[in-house]
Amino acid sequence: MKHKVKQITQDRLLLSTSEAARLLGYAEQTLRKWALYENGPISPIRHGRSLRWSKAEVYKFACVKEEV
């Protein structure tokens, strides 16, 4: 069964791990490892057991990644 992909709207400041991974072109597990080992280029915001990623930080990292 395929999951529906949610639209990333302009009004949201935080992204789920799957949304951030999709925007960055990484696997979700890569972002989870960044969170677990605290060694990634961007850090998540923990909300209970969930991870949320700052949209601004994700876009900033994506722009830097494209320049290299």
mmCIF file with all atom_site columns, C-alpha atoms in Angstrom:
data_model
loop_
_atom_site.group_PDB
_atom_site.id
_atom_site.type_symbol
_atom_site.label_atom_id
_atom_site.label_alt_id
_atom_site.label_comp_id
_atom_site.label_asym_id
_atom_site.label_entity_id
_atom_site.label_seq_id
_atom_site.pdbx_PDB_ins_code
_atom_site.Cartn_x
_atom_site.Cartn_y
_atom_site.Cartn_z
_atom_site.occupancy
_atom_site.B_iso_or_equiv
_atom_site.pdbx_formal_charge
_atom_site.auth_seq_id
_atom_site.auth_comp_id
_atom_site.auth_asym_id
_atom_site.auth_atom_id
_atom_site.pdbx_PDB_model_num
ATOM 1  C CA . MET A 1 1  ? 0.000  0.000  0.000  1.00 0.00 ? 1  MET A CA 1
ATOM 2  C CA . LYS A 1 2  ? 1.428  3.373  -0.987 1.00 0.00 ? 2  LYS A CA 1
ATOM 3  C CA . HIS A 1 3  ? 1.268  6.330  1.342  1.00 0.00 ? 3  HIS A CA 1
ATOM 4  C CA . LYS A 1 4  ? -0.023 9.648  0.130  1.00 0.00 ? 4  LYS A CA 1
ATOM 5  C CA . VAL A 1 5  ? 2.628  12.349 -0.069 1.00 0.00 ? 5  VAL A CA 1
ATOM 6  C CA . LYS A 1 6  ? 1.534  15.444 1.798  1.00 0.00 ? 6  LYS A CA 1
ATOM 7  C CA . GLN A 1 7  ? 1.940  18.824 0.198  1.00 0.00 ? 7  GLN A CA 1
ATOM 8  C CA . ILE A 1 8  ? 4.543  21.016 1.922  1.00 0.00 ? 8  ILE A CA 1
ATOM 9  C CA . THR A 1 9  ? 2.713  24.269 2.487  1.00 0.00 ? 9  THR A CA 1
ATOM 10 C CA . GLN A 1 10 ? 4.204  27.726 2.935  1.00 0.00 ? 10 GLN A CA 1
ATOM 11 C CA . ASP A 1 11 ? 2.675  28.324 6.361  1.00 0.00 ? 11 ASP A CA 1
ATOM 12 C CA . ARG A 1 12 ? 4.379  25.411 8.137  1.00 0.00 ? 12 ARG A CA 1
ATOM 13 C CA . LEU A 1 13 ? 7.687  26.105 9.878  1.00 0.00 ? 13 LEU A CA 1
ATOM 14 C CA . LEU A 1 14 ? 8.515  22.513 10.814 1.00 0.00 ? 14 LEU A CA 1
ATOM 15 C CA . LEU A 1 15 ? 8.793  19.481 8.571  1.00 0.00 ? 15 LEU A CA 1
ATOM 16 C CA . SER A 1 16 ? 8.483  15.784 9.324  1.00 0.00 ? 16 SER A CA 1
ATOM 17 C CA . THR A 1 17 ? 11.477 13.540 8.722  1.00 0.00 ? 17 THR A CA 1
ATOM 18 C CA . SER A 1 18 ? 9.980  12.203 5.506  1.00 0.00 ? 18 SER A CA 1
ATOM 19 C CA . GLU A 1 19 ? 9.303  15.713 4.163  1.00 0.00 ? 19 GLU A CA 1
ATOM 20 C CA . ALA A 1 20 ? 12.802 16.945 5.042  1.00 0.00 ? 20 ALA A CA 1
ATOM 21 C CA . ALA A 1 21 ? 14.396 13.854 3.511  1.00 0.00 ? 21 ALA A CA 1
ATOM 22 C CA . ARG A 1 22 ? 12.397 14.297 0.318  1.00 0.00 ? 22 ARG A CA 1
ATOM 23 C CA . LEU A 1 23 ? 13.453 17.945 -0.015 1.00 0.00 ? 23 LEU A CA 1
ATOM 24 C CA . LEU A 1 24 ? 17.113 17.138 0.646  1.00 0.00 ? 24 LEU A CA 1
ATOM 25 C CA . GLY A 1 25 ? 17.270 14.009 -1.502 1.00 0.00 ? 25 GLY A CA 1
ATOM 26 C CA . TYR A 1 26 ? 18.407 11.796 1.391  1.00 0.00 ? 26 TYR A CA 1
ATOM 27 C CA . ALA A 1 27 ? 16.902 8.653  2.871  1.00 0.00 ? 27 ALA A CA 1
ATOM 28 C CA . GLU A 1 28 ? 14.785 9.175  5.974  1.00 0.00 ? 28 GLU A CA 1
ATOM 29 C CA . GLN A 1 29 ? 17.150 6.870  7.861  1.00 0.00 ? 29 GLN A CA 1
ATOM 30 C CA . THR A 1 30 ? 20.034 9.261  7.170  1.00 0.00 ? 30 THR A CA 1
ATOM 31 C CA . LEU A 1 31 ? 18.206 12.090 8.922  1.00 0.00 ? 31 LEU A CA 1
ATOM 32 C CA . ARG A 1 32 ? 17.307 9.788  11.805 1.00 0.00 ? 32 ARG A CA 1
ATOM 33 C CA . LYS A 1 33 ? 20.999 8.898  12.192 1.00 0.00 ? 33 LYS A CA 1
ATOM 34 C CA . TRP A 1 34 ? 21.887 12.598 12.258 1.00 0.00 ? 34 TRP A CA 1
ATOM 35 C CA . ALA A 1 35 ? 19.407 12.979 15.098 1.00 0.00 ? 35 ALA A CA 1
ATOM 36 C CA . LEU A 1 36 ? 20.554 9.883  16.972 1.00 0.00 ? 36 LEU A CA 1
ATOM 37 C CA . TYR A 1 37 ? 24.288 10.579 16.791 1.00 0.00 ? 37 TYR A CA 1
ATOM 38 C CA . GLU A 1 38 ? 23.876 14.370 16.826 1.00 0.00 ? 38 GLU A CA 1
ATOM 39 C CA . ASN A 1 39 ? 26.456 14.728 14.067 1.00 0.00 ? 39 ASN A CA 1
ATOM 40 C CA . GLY A 1 40 ? 24.463 15.944 11.081 1.00 0.00 ? 40 GLY A CA 1
ATOM 41 C CA . PRO A 1 41 ? 24.667 19.294 9.331  1.00 0.00 ? 41 PRO A CA 1
ATOM 42 C CA . ILE A 1 42 ? 21.230 20.173 10.703 1.00 0.00 ? 42 ILE A CA 1
ATOM 43 C CA . SER A 1 43 ? 19.645 19.175 13.995 1.00 0.00 ? 43 SER A CA 1
ATOM 44 C CA . PRO A 1 44 ? 16.022 18.262 14.572 1.00 0.00 ? 44 PRO A CA 1
ATOM 45 C CA . ILE A 1 45 ? 13.613 19.583 17.128 1.00 0.00 ? 45 ILE A CA 1
ATOM 46 C CA . ARG A 1 46 ? 12.342 16.764 19.302 1.00 0.00 ? 46 ARG A CA 1
ATOM 47 C CA . HIS A 1 47 ? 8.627  16.785 19.990 1.00 0.00 ? 47 HIS A CA 1
ATOM 48 C CA . GLY A 1 48 ? 7.937  13.795 22.211 1.00 0.00 ? 48 GLY A CA 1
ATOM 49 C CA . ARG A 1 49 ? 9.139  10.804 20.224 1.00 0.00 ? 49 ARG A CA 1
ATOM 50 C CA . SER A 1 50 ? 8.791  12.672 16.936 1.00 0.00 ? 50 SER A CA 1
ATOM 51 C CA . LEU A 1 51 ? 11.478 14.565 15.099 1.00 0.00 ? 51 LEU A CA 1
ATOM 52 C CA . ARG A 1 52 ? 10.682 17.823 13.362 1.00 0.00 ? 52 ARG A CA 1
ATOM 53 C CA . TRP A 1 53 ? 13.056 19.713 11.130 1.00 0.00 ? 53 TRP A CA 1
ATOM 54 C CA . SER A 1 54 ? 13.168 23.478 10.718 1.00 0.00 ? 54 SER A CA 1
ATOM 55 C CA . LYS A 1 55 ? 12.085 24.346 7.194  1.00 0.00 ? 55 LYS A CA 1
ATOM 56 C CA . ALA A 1 56 ? 14.505 27.284 7.170  1.00 0.00 ? 56 ALA A CA 1
ATOM 57 C CA . GLU A 1 57 ? 17.449 25.056 8.154  1.00 0.00 ? 57 GLU A CA 1
ATOM 58 C CA . VAL A 1 58 ? 16.512 22.418 5.583  1.00 0.00 ? 58 VAL A CA 1
ATOM 59 C CA . TYR A 1 59 ? 16.322 25.018 2.785  1.00 0.00 ? 59 TYR A CA 1
ATOM 60 C CA . LYS A 1 60 ? 19.565 26.644 3.941  1.00 0.00 ? 60 LYS A CA 1
ATOM 61 C CA . PHE A 1 61 ? 21.398 23.290 3.903  1.00 0.00 ? 61 PHE A CA 1
ATOM 62 C CA . ALA A 1 62 ? 19.857 22.373 0.542  1.00 0.00 ? 62 ALA A CA 1
ATOM 63 C CA . CYS A 1 63 ? 21.162 25.615 -0.980 1.00 0.00 ? 63 CYS A CA 1
ATOM 64 C CA . VAL A 1 64 ? 24.669 25.033 0.377  1.00 0.00 ? 64 VAL A CA 1
ATOM 65 C CA . LYS A 1 65 ? 24.570 21.428 -0.845 1.00 0.00 ? 65 LYS A CA 1
ATOM 66 C CA . GLU A 1 66 ? 23.673 22.563 -4.375 1.00 0.00 ? 66 GLU A CA 1
ATOM 67 C CA . GLU A 1 67 ? 26.557 25.061 -4.491 1.00 0.00 ? 67 GLU A CA 1
ATOM 68 C CA . VAL A 1 68 ? 29.190 22.379 -3.849 1.00 0.00 ? 68 VAL A CA 1
#
